[in-house]
Short mmCIF file of C-alpha atoms in Angstrom, two decimals:
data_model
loop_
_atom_site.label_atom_id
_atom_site.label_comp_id
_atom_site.label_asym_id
_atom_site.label_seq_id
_atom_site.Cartn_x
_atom_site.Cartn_y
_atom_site.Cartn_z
CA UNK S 272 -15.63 36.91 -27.22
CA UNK S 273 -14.29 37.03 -23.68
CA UNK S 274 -10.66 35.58 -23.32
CA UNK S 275 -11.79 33.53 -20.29
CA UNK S 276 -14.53 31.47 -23.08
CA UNK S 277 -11.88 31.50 -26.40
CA UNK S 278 -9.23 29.49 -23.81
CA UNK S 279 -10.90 27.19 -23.42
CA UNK S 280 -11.64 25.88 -27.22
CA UNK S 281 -7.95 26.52 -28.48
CA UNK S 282 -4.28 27.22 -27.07
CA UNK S 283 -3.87 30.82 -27.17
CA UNK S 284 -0.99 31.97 -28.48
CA UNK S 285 0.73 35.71 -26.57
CA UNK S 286 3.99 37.20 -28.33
CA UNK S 287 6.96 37.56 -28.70
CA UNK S 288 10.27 40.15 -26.90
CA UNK S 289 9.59 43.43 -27.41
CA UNK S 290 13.54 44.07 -26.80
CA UNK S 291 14.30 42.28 -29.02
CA UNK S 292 12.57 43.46 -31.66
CA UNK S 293 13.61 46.93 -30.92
CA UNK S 294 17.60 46.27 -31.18
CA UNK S 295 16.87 45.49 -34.90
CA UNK S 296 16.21 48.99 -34.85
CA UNK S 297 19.26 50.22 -33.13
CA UNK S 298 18.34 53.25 -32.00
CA UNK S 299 20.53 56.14 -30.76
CA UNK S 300 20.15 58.22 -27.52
CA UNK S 301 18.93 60.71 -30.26
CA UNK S 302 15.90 57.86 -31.27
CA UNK S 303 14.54 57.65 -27.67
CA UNK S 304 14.70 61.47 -26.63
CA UNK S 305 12.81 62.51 -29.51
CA UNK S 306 11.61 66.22 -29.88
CA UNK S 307 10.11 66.40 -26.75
CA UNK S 308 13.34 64.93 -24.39
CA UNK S 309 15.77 66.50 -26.05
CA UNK S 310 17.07 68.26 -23.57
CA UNK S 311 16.43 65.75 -20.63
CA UNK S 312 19.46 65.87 -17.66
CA UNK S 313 19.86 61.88 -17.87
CA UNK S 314 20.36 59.42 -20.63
CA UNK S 315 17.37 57.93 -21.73
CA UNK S 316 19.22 55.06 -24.35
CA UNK S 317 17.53 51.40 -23.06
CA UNK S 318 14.36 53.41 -21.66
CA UNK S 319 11.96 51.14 -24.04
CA UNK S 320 9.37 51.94 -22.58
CA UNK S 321 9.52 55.71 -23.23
CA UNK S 322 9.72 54.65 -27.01
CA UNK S 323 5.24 54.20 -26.58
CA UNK S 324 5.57 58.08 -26.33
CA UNK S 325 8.72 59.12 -28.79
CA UNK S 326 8.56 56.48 -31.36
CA UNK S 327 5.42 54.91 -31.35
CA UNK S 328 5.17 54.06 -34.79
CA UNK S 329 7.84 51.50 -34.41
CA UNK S 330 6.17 50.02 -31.36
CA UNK S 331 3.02 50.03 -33.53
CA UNK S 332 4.49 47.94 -36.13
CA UNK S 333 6.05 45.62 -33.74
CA UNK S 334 2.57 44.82 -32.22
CA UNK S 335 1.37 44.66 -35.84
CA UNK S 336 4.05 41.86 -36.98
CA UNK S 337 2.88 39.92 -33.76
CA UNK S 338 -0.60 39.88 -34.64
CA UNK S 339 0.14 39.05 -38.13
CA UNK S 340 2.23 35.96 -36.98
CA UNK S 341 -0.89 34.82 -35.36
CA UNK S 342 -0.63 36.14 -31.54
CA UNK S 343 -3.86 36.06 -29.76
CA UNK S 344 -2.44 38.28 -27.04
CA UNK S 345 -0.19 41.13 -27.26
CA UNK S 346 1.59 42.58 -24.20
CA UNK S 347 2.11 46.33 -23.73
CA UNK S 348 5.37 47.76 -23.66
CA UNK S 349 5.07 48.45 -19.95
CA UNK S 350 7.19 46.12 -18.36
CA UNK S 351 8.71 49.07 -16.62
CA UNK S 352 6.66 51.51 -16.35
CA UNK S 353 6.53 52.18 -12.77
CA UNK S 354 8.07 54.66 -10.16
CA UNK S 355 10.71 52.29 -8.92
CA UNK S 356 12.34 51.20 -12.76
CA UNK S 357 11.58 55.00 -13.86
CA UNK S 358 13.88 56.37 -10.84
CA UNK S 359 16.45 55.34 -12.80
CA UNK S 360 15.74 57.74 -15.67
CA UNK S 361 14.33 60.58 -12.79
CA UNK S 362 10.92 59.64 -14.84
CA UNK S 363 8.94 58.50 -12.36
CA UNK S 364 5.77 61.33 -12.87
CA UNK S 365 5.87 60.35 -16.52
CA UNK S 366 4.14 56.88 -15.14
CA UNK S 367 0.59 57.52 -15.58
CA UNK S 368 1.45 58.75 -19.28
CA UNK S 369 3.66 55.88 -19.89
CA UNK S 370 1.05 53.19 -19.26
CA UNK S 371 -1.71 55.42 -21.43
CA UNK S 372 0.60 55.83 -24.42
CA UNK S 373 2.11 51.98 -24.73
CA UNK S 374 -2.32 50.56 -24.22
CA UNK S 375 -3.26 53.14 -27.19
CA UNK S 376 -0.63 52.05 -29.70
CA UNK S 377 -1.15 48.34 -28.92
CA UNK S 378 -4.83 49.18 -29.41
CA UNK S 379 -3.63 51.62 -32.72
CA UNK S 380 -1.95 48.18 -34.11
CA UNK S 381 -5.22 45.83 -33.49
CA UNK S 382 -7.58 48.02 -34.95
CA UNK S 383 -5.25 47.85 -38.29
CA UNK S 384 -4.67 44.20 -38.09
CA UNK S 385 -8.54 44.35 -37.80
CA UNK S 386 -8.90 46.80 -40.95
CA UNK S 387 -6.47 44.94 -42.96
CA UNK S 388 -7.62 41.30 -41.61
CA UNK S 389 -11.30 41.40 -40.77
CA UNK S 390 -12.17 40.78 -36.41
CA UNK S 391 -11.17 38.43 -34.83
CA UNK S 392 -10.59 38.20 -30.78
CA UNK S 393 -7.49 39.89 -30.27
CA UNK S 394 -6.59 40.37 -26.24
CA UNK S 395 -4.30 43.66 -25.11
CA UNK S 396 -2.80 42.30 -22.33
CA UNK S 397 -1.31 44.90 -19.66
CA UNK S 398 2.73 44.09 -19.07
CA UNK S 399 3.04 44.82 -15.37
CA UNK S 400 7.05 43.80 -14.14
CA UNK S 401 8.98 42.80 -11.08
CA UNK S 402 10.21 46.35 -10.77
CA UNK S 403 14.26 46.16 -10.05
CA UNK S 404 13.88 46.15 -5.96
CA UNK S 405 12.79 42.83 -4.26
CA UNK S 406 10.99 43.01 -0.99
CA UNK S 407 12.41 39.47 0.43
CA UNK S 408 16.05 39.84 -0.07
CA UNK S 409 18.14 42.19 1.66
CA UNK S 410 20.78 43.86 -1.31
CA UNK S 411 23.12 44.72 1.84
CA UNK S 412 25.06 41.33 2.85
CA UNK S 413 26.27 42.98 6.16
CA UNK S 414 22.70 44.05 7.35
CA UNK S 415 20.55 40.86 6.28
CA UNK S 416 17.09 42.43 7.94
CA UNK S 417 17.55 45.64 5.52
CA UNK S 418 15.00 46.10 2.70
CA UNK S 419 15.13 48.65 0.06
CA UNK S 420 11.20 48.63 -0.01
CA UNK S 421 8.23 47.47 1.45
CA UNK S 422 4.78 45.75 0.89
CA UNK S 423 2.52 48.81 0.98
CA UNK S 424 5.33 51.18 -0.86
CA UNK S 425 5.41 48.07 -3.82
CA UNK S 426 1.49 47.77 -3.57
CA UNK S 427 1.18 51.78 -4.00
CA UNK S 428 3.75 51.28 -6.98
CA UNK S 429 1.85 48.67 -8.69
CA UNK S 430 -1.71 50.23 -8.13
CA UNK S 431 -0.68 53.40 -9.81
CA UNK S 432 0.42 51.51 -12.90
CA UNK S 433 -2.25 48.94 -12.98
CA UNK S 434 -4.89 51.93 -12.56
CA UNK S 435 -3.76 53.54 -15.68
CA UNK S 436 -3.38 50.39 -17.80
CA UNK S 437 -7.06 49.76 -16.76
CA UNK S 438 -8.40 53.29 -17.43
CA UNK S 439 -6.91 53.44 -20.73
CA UNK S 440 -8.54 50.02 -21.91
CA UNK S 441 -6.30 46.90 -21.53
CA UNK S 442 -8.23 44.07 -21.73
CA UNK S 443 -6.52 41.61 -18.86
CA UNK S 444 -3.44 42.42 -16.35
CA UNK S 445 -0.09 40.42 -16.95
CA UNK S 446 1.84 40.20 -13.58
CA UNK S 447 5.32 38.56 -15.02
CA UNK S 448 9.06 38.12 -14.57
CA UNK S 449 8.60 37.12 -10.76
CA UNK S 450 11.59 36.51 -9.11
CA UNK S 451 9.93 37.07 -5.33
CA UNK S 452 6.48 36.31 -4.62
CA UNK S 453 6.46 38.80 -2.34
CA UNK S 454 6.54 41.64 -4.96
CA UNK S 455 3.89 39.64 -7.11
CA UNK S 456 1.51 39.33 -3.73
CA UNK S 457 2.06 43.28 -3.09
CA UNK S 458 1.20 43.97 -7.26
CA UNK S 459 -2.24 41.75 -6.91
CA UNK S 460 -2.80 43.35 -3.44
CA UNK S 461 -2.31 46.96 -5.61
CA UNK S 462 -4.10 45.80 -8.45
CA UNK S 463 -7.32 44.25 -6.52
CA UNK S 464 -7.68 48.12 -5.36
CA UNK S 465 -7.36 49.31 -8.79
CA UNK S 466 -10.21 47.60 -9.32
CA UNK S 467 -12.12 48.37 -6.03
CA UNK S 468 -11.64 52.66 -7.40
CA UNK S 469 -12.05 51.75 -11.21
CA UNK S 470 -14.73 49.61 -10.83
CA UNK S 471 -13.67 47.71 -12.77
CA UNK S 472 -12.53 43.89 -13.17
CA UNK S 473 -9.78 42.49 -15.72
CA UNK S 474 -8.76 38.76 -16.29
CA UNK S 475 -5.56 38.05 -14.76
CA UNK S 476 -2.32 36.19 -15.71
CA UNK S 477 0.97 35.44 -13.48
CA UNK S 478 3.89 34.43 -14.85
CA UNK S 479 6.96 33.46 -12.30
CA UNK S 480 10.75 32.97 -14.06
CA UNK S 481 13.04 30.29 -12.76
CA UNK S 482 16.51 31.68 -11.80
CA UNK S 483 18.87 28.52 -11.34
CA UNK S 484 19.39 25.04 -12.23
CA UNK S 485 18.01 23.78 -9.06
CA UNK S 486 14.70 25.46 -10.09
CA UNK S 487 13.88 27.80 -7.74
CA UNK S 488 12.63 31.26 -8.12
CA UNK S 489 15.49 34.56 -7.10
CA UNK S 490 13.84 34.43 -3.38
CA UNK S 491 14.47 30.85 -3.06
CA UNK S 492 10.98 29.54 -4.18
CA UNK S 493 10.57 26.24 -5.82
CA UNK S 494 7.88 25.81 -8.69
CA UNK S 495 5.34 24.25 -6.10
CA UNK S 496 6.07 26.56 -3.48
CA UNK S 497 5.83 29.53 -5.86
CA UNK S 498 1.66 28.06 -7.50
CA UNK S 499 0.90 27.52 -3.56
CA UNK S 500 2.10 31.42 -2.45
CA UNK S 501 -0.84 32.98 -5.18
CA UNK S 502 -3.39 29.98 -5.76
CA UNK S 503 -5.82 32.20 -3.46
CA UNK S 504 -5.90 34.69 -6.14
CA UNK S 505 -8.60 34.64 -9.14
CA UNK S 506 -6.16 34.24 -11.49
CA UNK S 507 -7.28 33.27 -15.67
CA UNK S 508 -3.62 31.87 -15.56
CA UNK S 509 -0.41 31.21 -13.89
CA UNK S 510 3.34 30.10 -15.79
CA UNK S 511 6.62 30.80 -16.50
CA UNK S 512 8.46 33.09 -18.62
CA UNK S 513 12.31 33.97 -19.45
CA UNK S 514 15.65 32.88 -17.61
CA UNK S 515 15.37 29.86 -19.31
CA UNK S 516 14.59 28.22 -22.56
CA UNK S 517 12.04 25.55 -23.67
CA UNK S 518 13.95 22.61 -23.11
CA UNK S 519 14.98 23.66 -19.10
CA UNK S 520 11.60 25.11 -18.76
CA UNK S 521 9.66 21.54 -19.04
CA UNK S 522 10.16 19.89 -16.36
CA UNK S 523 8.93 23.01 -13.99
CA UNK S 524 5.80 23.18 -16.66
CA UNK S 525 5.19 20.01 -15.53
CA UNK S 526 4.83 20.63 -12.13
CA UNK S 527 2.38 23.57 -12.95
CA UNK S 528 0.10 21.37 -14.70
CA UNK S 529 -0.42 18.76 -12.61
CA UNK S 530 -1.06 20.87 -9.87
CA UNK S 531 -2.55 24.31 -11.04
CA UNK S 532 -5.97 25.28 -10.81
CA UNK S 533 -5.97 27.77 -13.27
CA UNK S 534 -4.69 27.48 -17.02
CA UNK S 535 -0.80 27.53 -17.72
CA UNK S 536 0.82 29.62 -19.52
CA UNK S 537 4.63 29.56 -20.75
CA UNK S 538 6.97 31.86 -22.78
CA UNK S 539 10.68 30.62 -22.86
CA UNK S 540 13.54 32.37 -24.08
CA UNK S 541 15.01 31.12 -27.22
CA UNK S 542 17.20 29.07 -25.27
CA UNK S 543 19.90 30.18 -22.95
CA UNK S 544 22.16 33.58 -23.31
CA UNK S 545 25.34 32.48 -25.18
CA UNK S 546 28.61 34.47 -23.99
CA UNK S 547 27.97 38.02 -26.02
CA UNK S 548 23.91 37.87 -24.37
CA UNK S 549 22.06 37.17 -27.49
CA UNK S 550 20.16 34.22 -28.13
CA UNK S 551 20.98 31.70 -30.68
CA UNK S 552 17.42 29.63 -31.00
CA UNK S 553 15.97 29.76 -34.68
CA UNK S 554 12.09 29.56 -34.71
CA UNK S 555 12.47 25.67 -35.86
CA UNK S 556 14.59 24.65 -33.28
CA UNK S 557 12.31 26.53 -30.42
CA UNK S 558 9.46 25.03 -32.29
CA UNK S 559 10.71 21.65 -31.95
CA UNK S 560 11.24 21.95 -28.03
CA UNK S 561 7.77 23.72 -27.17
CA UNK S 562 5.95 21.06 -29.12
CA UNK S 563 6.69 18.53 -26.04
CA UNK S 564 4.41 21.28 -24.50
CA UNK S 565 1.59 20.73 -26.90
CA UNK S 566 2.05 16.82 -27.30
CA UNK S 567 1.57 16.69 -23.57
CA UNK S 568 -1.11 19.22 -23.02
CA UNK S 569 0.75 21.13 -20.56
CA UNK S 570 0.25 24.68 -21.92
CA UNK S 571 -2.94 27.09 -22.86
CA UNK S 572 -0.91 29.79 -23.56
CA UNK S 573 2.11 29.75 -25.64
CA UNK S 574 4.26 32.38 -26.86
CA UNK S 575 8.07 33.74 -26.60
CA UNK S 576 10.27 35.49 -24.24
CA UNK S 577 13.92 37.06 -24.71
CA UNK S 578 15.32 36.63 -28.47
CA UNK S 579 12.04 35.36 -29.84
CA UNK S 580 10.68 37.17 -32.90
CA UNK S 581 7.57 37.30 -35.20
CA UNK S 582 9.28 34.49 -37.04
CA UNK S 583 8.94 32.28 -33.72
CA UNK S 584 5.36 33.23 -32.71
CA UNK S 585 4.55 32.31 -36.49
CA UNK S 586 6.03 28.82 -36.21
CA UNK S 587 3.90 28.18 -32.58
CA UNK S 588 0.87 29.36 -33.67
CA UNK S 589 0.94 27.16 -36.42
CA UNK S 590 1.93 23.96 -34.20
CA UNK S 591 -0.62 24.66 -31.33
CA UNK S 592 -3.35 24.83 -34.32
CA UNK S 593 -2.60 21.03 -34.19
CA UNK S 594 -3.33 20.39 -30.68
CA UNK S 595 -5.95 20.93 -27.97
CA UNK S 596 -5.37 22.96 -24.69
CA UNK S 597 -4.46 21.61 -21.12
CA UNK S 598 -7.50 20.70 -19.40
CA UNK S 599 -7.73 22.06 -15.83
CA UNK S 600 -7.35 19.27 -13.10
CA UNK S 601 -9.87 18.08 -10.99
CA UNK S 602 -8.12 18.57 -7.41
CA UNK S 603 -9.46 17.15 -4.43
#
């Protein structure tokens, strides 16, 4: 079944962190060079990403504890796999690879959910990030006209990622983490040529992040302005994710639904960093906040965002079996 029919009978629910999930592991420089990095000139510790291609197995079983908890959607771990967040690591021609090896393990986990489970729609859903430059703000306070990058450089970044994720079978494109619209236009400006030389067409889902208590976006956007700067794309869905936790995160959901054309998606942290940077939300008390989401039909997707865990996604997908999706306005 296509994603675009199954939202609209039931809330889908989309994951949990992926980080997360990996500190449980804590793994050693050792852990994410593997046999085949062993020797690389930079450290590669906190390179999660590269873990698709040294330690898939535990990626695999993340994916797998997801699905089991009832996720609909899975995200790759891609997040940042792209030139610009692989500079850091001088992997930035490992890209292409990066992409391929985080789609086949998430697609390695469904197919032994779907052994173990019998089929059911399961979605792959390509993570696509910010990247760690913005094109709107100027990181030099005594030259407020520089920019670190560019439109067309960001839009050559994001098609070579979104080209892979697409060749090696993802089944819709999650743009997410925006901080500046600007990045997000030049990634669906790369990815709408992705699918002009693939030819090929995926479902697609934004997800913006609210940086302050005054809720605006890190380029100054507020939740309105940020729906109005990409309602002219096709988009499946548009939301929020991370920064802040369910109960800040409602009143900008709000906004969203009463003024989105497309579905809404949200994926809060579990609740706000506490000194040390962890998060302190148990399933049950997230649970309890996100259900104001489902009582008042705001959401179509639900799922979790930094210090969320299978046990959270488990508690939400049982809620939102409760309740019936957001119905998309009629705007005039």
């Amino acid at each position: 079944m296509k994603i675009e029919e199954l939202i609209k009978e039931k809330i889908l629910i989309l994951d949990g962190a992926m980080g997360t999930m990996i500190q449980l592991y804590k793994l050693k420089e050792e852990d994410y060079r593997g046999n085949r990095f062993i020797s690389w000139n930079r450290d590669l510790k906190g390179n999660n990403d590269l873990l698709s291609i040294t330690q898939p197995e535990i990626i695999k079983k993340i994916h797998l504890e997801y699905f089991e908890a009832g996720a609909d959607i899975i995200e790759t771990n891609t997040f940042n796999s792209n030139r610009i967040s692989m500079a850091d690591y001088e992997m930035q021609d490992f890209v292409q690879e990066l992409n391929h090896a985080s789609v086949q393990v998430a697609k390695e986990a469904r197919d032994e959910f779907w052994k173990k489970n019998g089929k059911k729609p399961l979605y792959i859903a390509g993570s696509i990030g910010p990247t760690s430059k913005t094109a709107s703000i100027s990181p030099d306070v005594n030259d407020p006209a520089y920019r670190e990058v560019d439109f067309d450089y960001l839009a050559e970044i994001y098609k070579e990622q979104a080209t892979s994720l697409i060749n090696s079978g993802a089944d819709l494109l999650l743009v997410e983490t925006i901080f500046d619209t600007l990045n997000a236009k030049a990634a669906f400006f790369g990815i709408e040529e992705a699918f002009d030389e693939t030819g090929k067409n995926l479902p697609l889902m934004a997800s913006g992040t609210i940086t302050d208590a005054a809720g605006r976006t890190l380029s100054g956007q507020t939740t309105e302005a940020f729906l109005v700067s990409l309602s002219h794309l096709p988009l499946l869905s548009i939301g929020l994710n991370c920064a802040l936790g369910a109960e800040q995160l409602l009143q900008y959901l709000e906004i969203l639904a009463k003024n989105a054309p497309f579905y809404i998606s949200a994926y809060p942290n579990a609740g706000l960093p506490n000194p040390l940077g962890g998060y302190d939300e148990t399933p049950q008390m997230m649970a309890d906040k996100v259900k104001l989401y489902l009582e008042n039909q705001l959401v179509n997707i639900l799922g979790g965002c930094c210090g969320t865990t299978p046990a959270h996604i488990k508690l939400f997908s049982e809620l939102a079996a409760n309740y019936t999706p957001r119905q998309i306005p009629s705007l005039i």
